[in-house]
Short mmCIF file of C-alpha atoms in Angstrom, two decimals:
data_model
loop_
_atom_site.label_atom_id
_atom_site.label_comp_id
_atom_site.label_asym_id
_atom_site.label_seq_id
_atom_site.Cartn_x
_atom_site.Cartn_y
_atom_site.Cartn_z
CA MET A 4 -13.87 -3.58 -98.75
CA LEU A 5 -15.18 -2.10 -95.50
CA ARG A 6 -17.57 -5.06 -95.23
CA VAL A 7 -14.58 -7.24 -94.37
CA ARG A 8 -14.84 -7.43 -90.59
CA ALA A 9 -11.10 -7.11 -89.86
CA VAL A 10 -10.74 -4.16 -92.25
CA ASN A 11 -13.88 -2.56 -90.88
CA LEU A 12 -12.83 -2.82 -87.23
CA GLY A 13 -9.30 -1.65 -87.97
CA TRP A 14 -10.53 1.36 -89.89
CA LEU A 15 -13.00 2.36 -87.19
CA LEU A 16 -10.24 2.10 -84.58
CA LEU A 17 -8.06 4.40 -86.69
CA LEU A 18 -10.89 6.92 -87.00
CA ALA A 19 -11.44 6.77 -83.24
CA ILE A 20 -7.75 7.54 -82.65
CA LEU A 21 -7.87 10.36 -85.22
CA MET A 22 -10.95 11.99 -83.71
CA THR A 23 -9.51 11.70 -80.18
CA LEU A 24 -6.41 13.45 -81.51
CA HIS A 25 -8.59 16.16 -83.08
CA ILE A 26 -10.27 16.77 -79.73
CA LEU A 27 -6.94 17.00 -77.90
CA MET A 28 -5.51 19.33 -80.55
CA LEU A 29 -8.16 21.87 -79.56
CA ASN A 30 -6.57 22.06 -76.12
CA ALA A 31 -3.12 23.22 -75.08
CA GLY A 32 -0.76 20.84 -73.31
CA LEU A 33 -0.80 17.02 -73.17
CA VAL A 34 2.01 16.99 -75.73
CA LEU A 35 3.14 13.47 -74.80
CA VAL A 36 -0.38 12.06 -75.15
CA LYS A 37 -0.75 13.74 -78.55
CA ALA A 38 2.61 12.37 -79.69
CA VAL A 39 1.62 8.84 -78.61
CA LEU A 40 -1.69 9.11 -80.50
CA ILE A 41 0.04 10.37 -83.65
CA ILE A 42 2.49 7.45 -83.55
CA ALA A 43 -0.37 5.02 -82.84
CA PHE A 44 -2.35 6.41 -85.79
CA LEU A 45 0.57 6.16 -88.22
CA PHE A 46 1.49 2.65 -87.03
CA GLY A 47 -2.16 1.58 -87.21
CA LEU A 48 -2.41 2.98 -90.73
CA ILE A 49 0.52 0.77 -91.79
CA LEU A 50 -1.26 -2.30 -90.40
CA GLU A 51 -4.56 -1.29 -92.01
CA LEU A 52 -3.02 -0.72 -95.44
CA ASN A 53 -1.31 -4.10 -95.21
CA LEU A 54 -4.65 -5.68 -94.28
CA ILE A 55 -6.36 -4.02 -97.27
CA LEU A 56 -3.62 -5.23 -99.63
CA THR A 57 -4.01 -8.75 -98.24
CA ALA A 58 -7.80 -8.63 -98.67
CA PHE A 59 -7.42 -7.48 -102.28
CA THR A 60 -5.12 -10.39 -103.15
CA THR A 61 -6.37 -13.33 -101.09
CA ASN A 62 -9.04 -15.99 -101.66
CA LYS A 63 -12.60 -16.35 -100.43
CA SER A 64 -11.87 -18.86 -97.69
CA ILE A 65 -9.39 -16.54 -95.98
CA LEU A 66 -11.68 -13.51 -96.36
CA ASN A 67 -14.46 -15.32 -94.52
CA GLN A 68 -12.23 -16.15 -91.55
CA THR A 69 -11.21 -13.01 -89.67
CA ASP A 70 -8.49 -14.70 -87.61
CA LEU A 71 -6.93 -16.33 -90.67
CA LEU A 72 -7.05 -13.06 -92.63
CA VAL A 73 -5.27 -11.20 -89.81
CA MET A 74 -2.62 -13.94 -89.51
CA THR A 75 -2.03 -13.94 -93.28
CA ALA A 76 -1.68 -10.14 -93.30
CA TRP A 77 0.76 -10.31 -90.36
CA LYS A 78 2.96 -12.85 -92.18
CA ARG A 79 3.04 -10.71 -95.33
CA LEU A 80 3.88 -7.57 -93.35
CA SER A 81 7.54 -8.62 -93.06
CA LYS A 82 8.00 -8.06 -96.81
CA ARG A 83 6.08 -4.78 -96.94
CA TRP A 84 6.53 -2.90 -93.67
CA LEU A 85 9.42 -0.70 -94.80
CA SER A 86 7.66 0.38 -98.00
CA LEU A 87 4.39 0.92 -96.13
CA LEU A 88 6.18 3.00 -93.48
CA GLY A 89 7.62 5.21 -96.22
CA ILE A 90 4.22 5.49 -97.91
CA VAL A 91 2.47 6.57 -94.70
CA ILE A 92 5.10 9.15 -93.74
CA LEU A 93 5.28 10.59 -97.26
CA LEU A 94 1.49 10.70 -97.55
CA ALA A 95 1.27 12.71 -94.31
CA ILE A 96 3.64 15.27 -95.86
CA LEU A 97 2.14 15.24 -99.36
CA TRP A 98 -1.35 15.74 -97.94
CA LEU A 99 -0.53 19.17 -96.48
CA PRO A 100 -1.86 21.14 -99.52
CA PHE A 101 -5.12 19.15 -99.42
CA GLY A 102 -5.83 19.38 -95.69
CA ASP A 103 -3.67 18.34 -92.77
CA ALA A 104 -5.69 15.48 -91.19
CA GLY A 105 -5.78 17.56 -88.02
CA PHE A 106 -2.21 17.00 -86.91
CA THR A 107 0.38 17.32 -89.70
CA ALA A 108 0.24 21.13 -89.94
CA PRO A 109 0.34 21.65 -86.14
CA VAL A 110 3.32 19.27 -85.98
CA LEU A 111 5.00 21.32 -88.71
CA ASN A 112 4.42 24.43 -86.59
CA LEU A 113 6.42 22.81 -83.79
CA VAL A 114 9.60 22.72 -85.92
CA MET A 115 12.12 25.15 -84.43
CA LEU A 116 14.67 26.62 -86.83
CA PRO A 117 18.09 27.61 -85.47
CA LEU A 118 18.27 31.39 -85.05
CA LYS A 119 21.05 31.72 -87.63
CA PHE A 120 18.77 30.23 -90.32
CA VAL A 121 15.55 32.12 -89.46
CA ASP A 122 16.37 35.30 -91.40
CA LEU A 123 17.70 33.27 -94.32
CA VAL A 124 14.40 31.39 -94.64
CA VAL A 125 12.17 34.45 -94.14
CA LEU A 126 14.07 37.06 -96.16
CA GLN A 127 14.74 34.62 -99.01
CA ARG A 128 11.24 33.14 -98.84
CA ARG A 129 10.65 33.13 -102.61
CA ILE A 130 13.68 30.93 -103.10
CA VAL A 131 12.56 28.80 -100.16
CA VAL A 132 9.10 28.35 -101.72
CA VAL A 133 10.68 27.22 -105.01
CA ILE A 134 12.91 24.78 -103.12
CA LEU A 135 9.89 23.46 -101.20
CA ALA A 136 7.96 22.99 -104.48
CA ILE A 137 10.87 21.03 -105.97
CA LEU A 138 11.16 19.01 -102.77
CA TYR A 139 7.41 18.30 -102.89
CA CYS A 140 7.73 16.93 -106.44
CA GLY A 141 10.66 14.79 -105.33
CA LEU A 142 8.70 13.39 -102.39
CA LEU A 143 5.72 12.70 -104.65
CA TYR A 144 7.98 10.80 -107.06
CA LEU A 145 9.41 8.76 -104.16
CA PHE A 146 5.88 8.08 -102.87
CA LEU A 147 4.80 6.75 -106.27
CA LYS A 148 7.96 4.67 -106.52
CA LEU A 149 7.16 3.04 -103.17
CA LEU A 150 3.62 2.33 -104.39
CA ALA A 151 5.14 0.68 -107.47
CA ARG A 152 7.35 -1.43 -105.22
CA ILE A 153 4.33 -2.52 -103.20
CA ARG A 154 2.55 -3.33 -106.48
CA VAL A 155 5.28 -5.78 -107.54
CA THR A 156 5.61 -7.24 -104.04
CA VAL A 157 1.88 -7.95 -103.81
CA LYS A 158 1.47 -9.15 -107.41
CA PRO A 159 4.80 -10.21 -108.97
CA GLU A 160 3.04 -11.03 -112.24
CA LEU A 161 2.12 -7.37 -112.85
CA VAL A 162 4.09 -5.38 -115.40
CA PRO A 163 6.17 -2.68 -113.63
CA ILE A 164 5.12 0.90 -114.37
CA ASN A 165 7.91 3.45 -114.34
CA GLY A 166 8.21 7.24 -114.24
CA TRP A 167 5.42 9.75 -113.87
CA HIS A 168 2.89 7.38 -115.48
CA ARG A 169 2.29 6.22 -111.91
CA LEU A 170 0.86 9.65 -111.09
CA VAL A 171 -2.57 8.40 -112.15
CA TRP A 172 -2.65 6.25 -108.98
CA PHE A 173 -2.73 9.46 -106.96
CA LEU A 174 -4.63 11.81 -109.26
CA ARG A 175 -7.57 9.60 -110.20
CA PRO A 176 -8.68 8.93 -106.58
CA LEU A 177 -7.97 12.59 -105.80
CA CYS A 178 -10.39 13.71 -108.51
CA ALA A 179 -12.92 10.98 -107.72
CA PHE A 180 -13.14 11.52 -103.96
CA TRP A 181 -11.21 14.49 -102.54
CA LEU A 182 -12.33 17.03 -105.17
CA PRO A 183 -16.08 16.28 -104.87
CA MET A 184 -15.70 16.26 -101.07
CA ALA A 185 -14.03 19.68 -101.11
CA ILE A 186 -16.69 21.11 -103.44
CA ILE A 187 -19.63 19.72 -101.42
CA ASP A 188 -18.13 20.82 -98.09
CA HIS A 189 -17.56 24.39 -99.21
CA VAL A 190 -20.90 24.71 -101.03
CA VAL A 191 -22.69 23.66 -97.82
CA ILE A 192 -20.61 26.11 -95.77
CA TRP A 193 -21.38 28.88 -98.29
CA GLY A 194 -25.08 28.12 -97.88
CA LEU A 195 -24.73 28.29 -94.09
CA ARG A 196 -23.02 31.65 -94.40
CA GLU A 197 -25.77 33.03 -96.63
CA LEU A 198 -28.44 31.87 -94.17
CA GLY A 199 -26.67 33.47 -91.21
CA ASP A 200 -28.72 36.69 -91.27
CA GLN A 201 -32.03 34.84 -91.41
CA LEU A 202 -31.53 32.59 -88.37
CA SER A 203 -31.80 33.42 -84.69
CA SER A 204 -28.77 32.79 -82.47
CA GLY A 205 -30.12 29.51 -81.06
CA VAL A 206 -31.18 28.11 -84.43
CA SER A 207 -27.92 29.25 -86.02
CA ASN A 208 -25.85 27.52 -83.33
CA GLY A 209 -27.83 24.28 -83.63
CA ALA A 210 -27.78 24.26 -87.43
CA SER A 211 -24.06 25.05 -87.56
CA LEU A 212 -23.18 22.30 -85.08
CA THR A 213 -25.31 19.75 -86.96
CA ILE A 214 -23.75 20.70 -90.29
CA LEU A 215 -20.28 20.53 -88.77
CA VAL A 216 -20.84 16.99 -87.47
CA ILE A 217 -22.32 15.83 -90.80
CA LEU A 218 -19.49 17.36 -92.85
CA VAL A 219 -16.77 15.89 -90.61
CA ALA A 220 -18.37 12.42 -90.86
CA PHE A 221 -18.78 12.82 -94.63
CA SER A 222 -15.17 13.98 -95.01
CA LEU A 223 -13.87 11.00 -93.02
CA LEU A 224 -15.80 8.61 -95.29
CA MET A 225 -14.54 10.27 -98.47
CA LEU A 226 -10.93 10.33 -97.27
CA SER A 227 -11.22 6.65 -96.36
CA ALA A 228 -12.53 5.90 -99.85
CA PHE A 229 -9.68 7.95 -101.35
CA LEU A 230 -7.02 5.94 -99.53
CA ILE A 231 -8.58 2.57 -100.42
CA ALA A 232 -8.99 3.67 -104.05
CA MET A 233 -5.34 4.72 -104.24
CA ILE A 234 -4.20 1.29 -103.02
CA TRP A 235 -6.67 -0.36 -105.42
CA GLU A 236 -5.32 1.68 -108.35
CA SER A 237 -1.70 0.82 -107.53
CA VAL A 238 -2.36 -2.95 -107.63
CA ALA A 239 -4.03 -2.79 -111.07
CA GLN A 240 -7.65 -2.45 -109.95
CA PRO A 241 -8.31 -6.08 -108.96
CA ALA A 242 -11.89 -7.30 -109.18
CA PHE A 243 -13.14 -7.46 -105.60
CA GLN A 244 -16.53 -9.19 -105.43
CA PRO A 245 -16.16 -11.72 -102.64
CA ASP A 246 -18.95 -14.04 -101.58
CA PHE A 247 -19.21 -13.19 -97.87
CA ASP A 248 -20.43 -15.58 -95.22
CA GLU A 249 -23.15 -13.41 -93.67
CA ILE A 250 -23.01 -15.32 -90.38
CA GLU A 251 -19.34 -14.53 -89.89
CA LEU A 252 -19.16 -11.13 -91.55
CA HIS A 253 -21.68 -8.36 -90.97
CA SER A 254 -22.04 -5.25 -93.06
CA MET A 255 -21.21 -2.91 -90.18
CA ALA A 256 -19.71 -3.09 -86.70
CA TRP A 257 -22.28 -0.90 -85.02
CA PHE A 258 -20.70 -0.36 -81.60
CA PRO A 259 -17.35 1.02 -82.85
CA THR A 260 -19.22 2.99 -85.51
CA GLY A 261 -21.33 4.58 -82.80
CA LEU A 262 -18.18 5.31 -80.79
CA VAL A 263 -16.59 7.11 -83.74
CA PHE A 264 -19.77 9.11 -84.35
CA LEU A 265 -19.87 10.05 -80.65
CA LEU A 266 -16.27 11.28 -80.90
CA VAL A 267 -17.20 13.32 -83.98
CA VAL A 268 -20.05 14.93 -82.02
CA LEU A 269 -17.75 15.65 -79.05
CA PHE A 270 -15.22 17.15 -81.44
CA GLY A 271 -17.92 19.37 -82.94
CA LEU A 272 -18.99 20.59 -79.49
CA GLN A 273 -15.37 21.28 -78.52
CA ALA A 274 -14.68 23.08 -81.80
CA PHE A 275 -17.70 25.32 -81.25
CA HIS A 276 -16.66 26.03 -77.67
CA PHE A 277 -13.13 27.07 -78.66
CA GLY A 278 -14.14 28.60 -81.98
CA VAL A 279 -16.34 31.37 -80.61
CA ALA A 280 -15.26 34.60 -82.27
CA ALA A 281 -12.62 36.53 -80.34
CA SER A 282 -13.09 40.11 -79.20
CA PRO A 283 -13.30 42.74 -81.97
CA SER A 284 -10.00 43.02 -83.80
CA VAL A 285 -7.63 45.94 -83.42
CA THR A 286 -7.94 47.78 -86.75
CA VAL A 287 -4.80 48.55 -88.74
CA ALA A 288 -4.84 50.35 -92.10
CA HIS A 289 -2.31 48.56 -94.32
CA ARG A 290 0.16 51.01 -95.91
CA GLY A 291 -2.08 53.83 -94.75
CA VAL A 292 -4.78 53.29 -97.36
CA ILE A 293 -8.40 52.23 -97.55
CA GLY A 294 -9.03 50.59 -100.91
CA ASN A 295 -7.73 52.95 -103.58
CA ASN A 296 -8.06 56.21 -101.67
CA GLY A 297 -4.50 57.20 -102.51
CA VAL A 298 -0.94 56.12 -103.15
CA PRO A 299 0.12 53.59 -100.46
CA ASN A 300 2.42 55.03 -97.77
CA SER A 301 1.69 58.60 -98.88
CA LEU A 302 0.60 61.50 -96.70
CA THR A 303 -2.30 62.17 -99.06
CA SER A 304 -3.85 58.75 -98.42
CA PHE A 305 -2.98 58.99 -94.71
CA LYS A 306 -5.01 62.18 -94.32
CA GLN A 307 -8.01 60.46 -95.92
CA THR A 308 -7.60 57.27 -93.90
CA VAL A 309 -7.35 58.87 -90.43
CA LYS A 310 -10.85 60.28 -90.91
CA HIS A 311 -12.09 56.71 -90.33
CA HIS A 312 -10.20 56.37 -87.02
CA PRO A 313 -8.14 53.18 -87.38
CA ASN A 314 -6.38 52.01 -84.22
CA TYR A 315 -3.11 52.03 -86.15
CA VAL A 316 -1.82 53.03 -89.55
CA GLU A 317 0.79 50.61 -90.87
CA ILE A 318 3.58 51.98 -93.08
CA ASP A 319 6.79 50.66 -94.63
CA VAL A 320 10.16 52.31 -94.12
CA GLN A 321 13.38 51.81 -96.09
CA GLU A 322 16.86 53.29 -95.99
CA THR A 323 18.25 55.47 -98.79
CA LYS A 324 21.87 55.59 -99.96
CA ASP A 325 22.65 58.59 -97.74
CA GLY A 326 21.07 57.08 -94.61
CA HIS A 327 17.61 58.69 -94.62
CA PHE A 328 14.51 56.60 -93.87
CA VAL A 329 11.73 57.09 -96.40
CA VAL A 330 8.18 55.77 -96.25
CA SER A 331 7.88 53.32 -99.14
CA HIS A 332 6.95 49.68 -99.72
CA GLY A 333 8.59 49.12 -103.10
CA GLN A 334 12.34 48.73 -103.06
CA ASP A 335 12.82 50.69 -106.27
CA VAL A 336 11.83 54.07 -107.67
CA THR A 337 11.50 55.16 -111.31
CA VAL A 338 13.87 57.99 -112.22
CA LYS A 339 14.40 59.97 -115.41
CA ASN A 340 17.72 60.38 -117.14
CA SER A 341 19.03 61.43 -120.54
CA SER A 342 18.11 58.08 -122.10
CA GLY A 343 14.58 57.88 -120.67
CA THR A 344 13.46 56.27 -117.41
CA LYS A 345 14.82 53.43 -115.32
CA LYS A 346 14.16 51.79 -111.98
CA VAL A 347 16.71 52.33 -109.23
CA ASP A 348 16.81 50.73 -105.77
CA LEU A 349 16.11 53.14 -102.93
CA GLN A 350 19.35 51.98 -101.36
CA GLU A 351 21.26 53.27 -104.40
CA ILE A 352 19.85 56.80 -104.53
CA ASN A 353 20.11 59.80 -102.20
CA TYR A 354 17.05 61.20 -100.44
CA HIS A 355 17.21 64.61 -102.11
CA ASP A 356 17.33 62.91 -105.53
CA ILE A 357 14.24 60.90 -104.62
CA LEU A 358 12.32 64.14 -103.93
CA ARG A 359 12.61 65.10 -107.61
CA HIS A 360 10.57 62.10 -108.71
CA GLN A 361 6.94 61.14 -108.19
CA VAL A 362 5.47 57.75 -107.33
CA LYS A 363 2.46 56.62 -109.40
CA PHE A 364 -0.34 54.27 -108.33
CA HIS A 365 -3.63 53.71 -110.17
CA GLY A 366 -3.40 57.09 -111.89
CA LYS A 367 -2.49 58.97 -108.71
CA LYS A 368 0.87 60.67 -108.15
CA THR A 369 2.77 61.74 -105.06
CA LYS A 370 6.27 62.16 -103.68
CA LEU A 371 7.95 59.96 -101.11
CA VAL A 372 8.41 61.50 -97.67
CA GLU A 373 10.85 60.93 -94.86
CA LEU A 374 9.65 59.05 -91.78
CA SER A 375 10.13 62.10 -89.55
CA THR A 376 7.70 64.09 -91.71
CA TYR A 377 5.12 61.29 -91.67
CA MET A 378 5.41 60.93 -87.89
CA SER A 379 4.91 64.67 -87.38
CA VAL A 380 1.68 64.62 -89.38
CA ALA A 381 0.53 61.48 -87.50
CA GLN A 382 1.24 63.17 -84.17
CA SER A 383 -0.79 66.20 -85.19
CA LYS A 384 -3.71 63.87 -85.99
CA HIS A 385 -3.22 61.85 -82.77
CA GLN A 386 -2.81 58.73 -84.90
CA ARG A 387 -0.67 55.81 -83.73
CA LEU A 388 1.58 54.10 -86.27
CA MET A 389 2.84 50.58 -86.90
CA VAL A 390 6.14 51.02 -88.73
CA GLU A 391 7.59 48.12 -90.72
CA LEU A 392 11.36 48.44 -91.01
CA LYS A 393 12.21 46.73 -94.29
CA VAL A 394 15.73 45.31 -94.12
CA THR A 395 17.55 44.44 -97.36
CA PRO A 396 21.04 43.16 -98.24
CA GLN A 397 21.79 46.58 -99.78
CA ASP A 398 21.30 48.44 -96.48
CA SER A 399 24.21 49.88 -94.54
CA ALA A 400 25.71 47.60 -91.88
CA ASP A 401 24.41 49.76 -89.01
CA VAL A 402 20.93 50.43 -90.43
CA VAL A 403 19.10 49.07 -87.35
CA GLN A 404 21.24 51.02 -84.89
CA ARG A 405 20.79 54.28 -86.80
CA PHE A 406 17.03 53.70 -87.04
CA ALA A 407 16.88 53.13 -83.28
CA ASN A 408 19.00 56.20 -82.56
CA GLN A 409 17.02 58.48 -84.88
CA TYR A 410 13.47 57.31 -84.17
CA GLY A 411 13.43 54.95 -81.17
CA ASP A 412 12.66 57.48 -78.45
CA ARG A 413 10.14 59.32 -80.60
CA LEU A 414 8.31 56.08 -81.46
CA ILE A 415 8.16 55.22 -77.76
CA ALA A 416 6.85 58.69 -76.85
CA GLN A 417 4.11 58.49 -79.50
CA HIS A 418 3.17 54.92 -78.43
CA ASP A 419 3.89 53.60 -81.92
CA PHE A 420 4.82 50.02 -82.82
CA VAL A 421 7.63 48.70 -85.01
CA HIS A 422 7.75 45.34 -86.77
CA THR A 423 10.15 43.76 -89.24
CA MET A 424 10.81 40.50 -91.12
CA SER A 425 14.40 40.36 -89.86
CA TYR A 426 14.52 38.60 -86.51
CA GLN A 427 18.07 39.83 -85.94
CA ALA A 428 16.67 43.36 -86.33
CA VAL A 429 13.98 42.53 -83.73
CA LEU A 430 16.63 41.44 -81.24
CA LYS A 431 18.84 44.46 -81.91
CA LEU A 432 15.99 46.97 -81.61
CA LYS A 433 14.92 45.47 -78.26
CA ARG A 434 18.50 45.56 -77.03
CA LEU A 435 18.97 49.20 -78.04
CA LYS A 436 15.51 50.42 -77.02
CA PRO A 437 13.99 48.02 -74.44
CA ASN A 438 10.81 50.11 -74.09
CA LEU A 439 10.09 50.11 -77.83
CA ILE A 440 7.26 47.72 -78.83
CA VAL A 441 8.82 45.52 -81.52
CA GLY A 442 7.03 42.78 -83.46
CA TYR A 443 8.19 40.03 -85.78
CA VAL A 444 6.66 39.71 -89.26
CA VAL A 445 6.29 36.03 -90.27
CA PRO A 446 5.41 35.48 -93.96
CA LEU A 447 5.54 31.66 -93.86
CA ASN A 448 3.50 29.73 -91.30
CA ILE A 449 5.70 26.64 -91.47
CA MET A 450 7.78 26.92 -88.31
CA SER A 451 7.50 27.41 -84.58
CA ILE A 452 7.61 30.97 -83.24
CA LYS A 453 7.88 29.87 -79.63
CA ASN A 454 11.69 30.16 -79.72
CA LEU A 455 11.46 33.56 -81.43
CA PRO A 456 10.11 35.85 -78.67
CA ALA A 457 8.78 39.27 -79.66
CA ASP A 458 6.36 41.84 -78.25
CA PHE A 459 3.84 40.84 -80.91
CA TYR A 460 3.66 38.88 -84.16
CA SER A 461 2.41 39.88 -87.60
CA LEU A 462 1.45 36.60 -89.26
CA GLN A 463 0.51 35.88 -92.86
CA ALA A 464 -3.22 35.08 -93.18
CA ILE A 465 -2.61 32.36 -95.78
CA GLY A 466 -1.99 29.07 -94.00
CA LEU A 467 -2.60 30.47 -90.52
CA ASN A 468 -3.95 27.97 -87.99
CA ASN A 469 -4.86 27.78 -84.32
CA THR A 470 -1.47 26.34 -83.39
CA MET A 471 0.42 29.46 -84.48
CA VAL A 472 -2.01 31.76 -82.67
CA ARG A 473 -1.86 29.68 -79.49
CA GLN A 474 1.95 29.64 -79.59
CA ALA A 475 2.02 33.44 -79.61
CA HIS A 476 -0.59 33.75 -76.88
CA SER A 477 1.24 31.19 -74.70
CA ILE A 478 4.15 33.63 -74.38
CA GLY A 479 1.85 36.62 -73.87
CA ALA A 480 2.28 38.11 -77.34
CA PRO A 481 -0.67 39.51 -79.36
CA VAL A 482 -1.18 38.33 -82.95
CA PHE A 483 -1.78 40.68 -85.87
CA VAL A 484 -2.57 39.15 -89.24
CA TRP A 485 -2.01 40.50 -92.76
CA THR A 486 -3.80 41.15 -95.06
CA PRO A 487 -7.39 39.88 -94.96
CA ASP A 488 -9.40 42.14 -97.27
CA ARG A 489 -12.61 40.14 -97.73
CA VAL A 490 -15.30 40.06 -95.04
CA SER A 491 -15.20 36.24 -95.02
CA ASP A 492 -11.44 36.23 -94.40
CA MET A 493 -11.83 38.77 -91.60
CA GLN A 494 -14.48 36.59 -89.94
CA ILE A 495 -12.24 33.51 -90.14
CA MET A 496 -9.38 35.47 -88.56
CA ARG A 497 -11.68 36.43 -85.67
CA VAL A 498 -12.54 32.76 -85.15
CA LEU A 499 -8.84 31.86 -85.15
CA GLY A 500 -8.44 34.24 -82.21
CA VAL A 501 -6.18 36.92 -83.69
CA ASP A 502 -5.92 40.20 -81.82
CA GLY A 503 -5.60 42.60 -84.74
CA GLN A 504 -5.98 42.69 -88.53
CA ILE A 505 -3.82 44.66 -90.95
CA THR A 506 -6.07 45.27 -93.93
CA ASN A 507 -6.54 47.37 -97.06
CA GLN A 508 -10.29 47.46 -96.33
CA LEU A 509 -10.52 49.21 -92.95
CA ILE A 510 -14.22 50.09 -93.23
CA LYS A 511 -15.15 46.44 -93.87
CA LEU A 512 -13.16 45.36 -90.80
CA GLN A 513 -14.92 47.95 -88.66
CA GLN A 514 -18.26 46.57 -89.89
CA VAL A 515 -17.16 43.00 -89.06
CA ASN A 516 -16.24 44.17 -85.55
CA ARG A 517 -19.84 45.27 -85.05
CA GLN A 518 -21.40 42.00 -86.27
CA PRO A 519 -23.24 39.70 -83.80
CA VAL A 520 -21.52 36.46 -82.79
CA ARG A 521 -23.93 34.27 -84.78
CA LYS A 522 -22.50 35.74 -88.01
CA PHE A 523 -19.27 33.85 -87.29
CA ASN A 524 -20.76 30.35 -86.95
CA TRP A 525 -20.05 29.50 -90.58
CA ALA A 526 -16.41 30.52 -90.06
CA ILE A 527 -16.10 28.04 -87.17
CA VAL A 528 -17.31 25.28 -89.50
CA GLU A 529 -14.99 26.48 -92.28
CA ASN A 530 -12.00 26.53 -89.96
CA VAL A 531 -12.63 22.93 -88.87
CA ILE A 532 -13.39 21.54 -92.33
CA ASN A 533 -10.24 23.13 -93.75
CA GLN A 534 -8.36 20.51 -91.75
CA PHE A 535 -9.85 17.85 -94.03
CA CYS A 536 -9.81 19.56 -97.42
#
């Protein structure tokens, strides 16, 4: 198909637009230019898909005349443009789990939720995820229905295919092209990572850049094949063996091909320039533990953890029925009664009743403690804390105000941080205690944080991208990320430019902080390739 001159030139132009967009996405600003390129790419994709459909269903004489082929495609566009527009827009959304083409995820991160809906989305995130999954299935069904409509429009003689039987049009090309591409890309990156220790800095940089350019070019070819195969599947796999006129149609348009390759190389150079690992991460021990050295959020594990000198120890705090703040992540506690044991929410039990019961974790036992006790021990060890205030619907109406009144001044004096998933709590804490450092915990990286100012952000590692990090830095706020526990994940977070990492594996993070820059080259490649698969 790509030997058809009109299709070939159109596709190369689309790739040139896409790579230019990739290059611009590495830089802040130029929002209008980026928006114009995105619109141009989507509009061009509609024209290209229409051209491919025309080429699949036309005769030899038209195929061998570029001008006539373009004119025929333009005439047929009037019957297809609405369906093709829907297909392109839906495909951009449906492709998010398989890579974001370099612009769909950043665009998603520009969506600003109204403040009154932010807490609803974040605090009810499990329900939101289920709703998004159902919505995804609905959009996939609509996408396949539009493909079926195109099928009948292009070839009225074809038997209509209804229901989820059409899913094969999407899944077969996905398995034939995207899956092998993803496997090959990540196997090559794994090999680059394993070779990292054996290469000098110069050789490592050169090898990584070369591999990056090759993998980007390979990924573009495979994604192009995927899209053509999907269209081919939807129109009943027509035999396409045209007899080309070699004088009129060449196998490759070399100048635009060279231009696209040059843009890929420039993109690789830019990605390496901006992807250099950030300064060593601020180290934060998640829930006060290192591995399984104790029960999370317990003083026993804290005393073991502080021996390794983390910059911060992160703990979770919840309110009890009688208004005490205890250090605990789980919302419930197991209590004994006359009929055995049962789980009771912390918000439904008094603090002194909690003290009678022990918390178990991996064979270890301990008792919950009040935040004031934990802070006293931390102060004696000269250890700074990052306190997560967990807000639940069962809390008292004035939970944030009482927390600020009881602990605000002390947290400020000890130079401790506070963060929470409730943005309303962030605003209230800053209003009550302006000098308190308050961060916002974001578990879903699917919205803009630019309209949600905070002293810092604690972002979920899964799905994190450069756009989110740059948004935070543009308003002068550091980014902490939770919870990368593998060395590879920690290295990727460094490349993304985060300022601190909240981890269960503090010692590993400290080792990563001491690694030479060349050890992160593979992570730069990984970060870029993840945009394609």
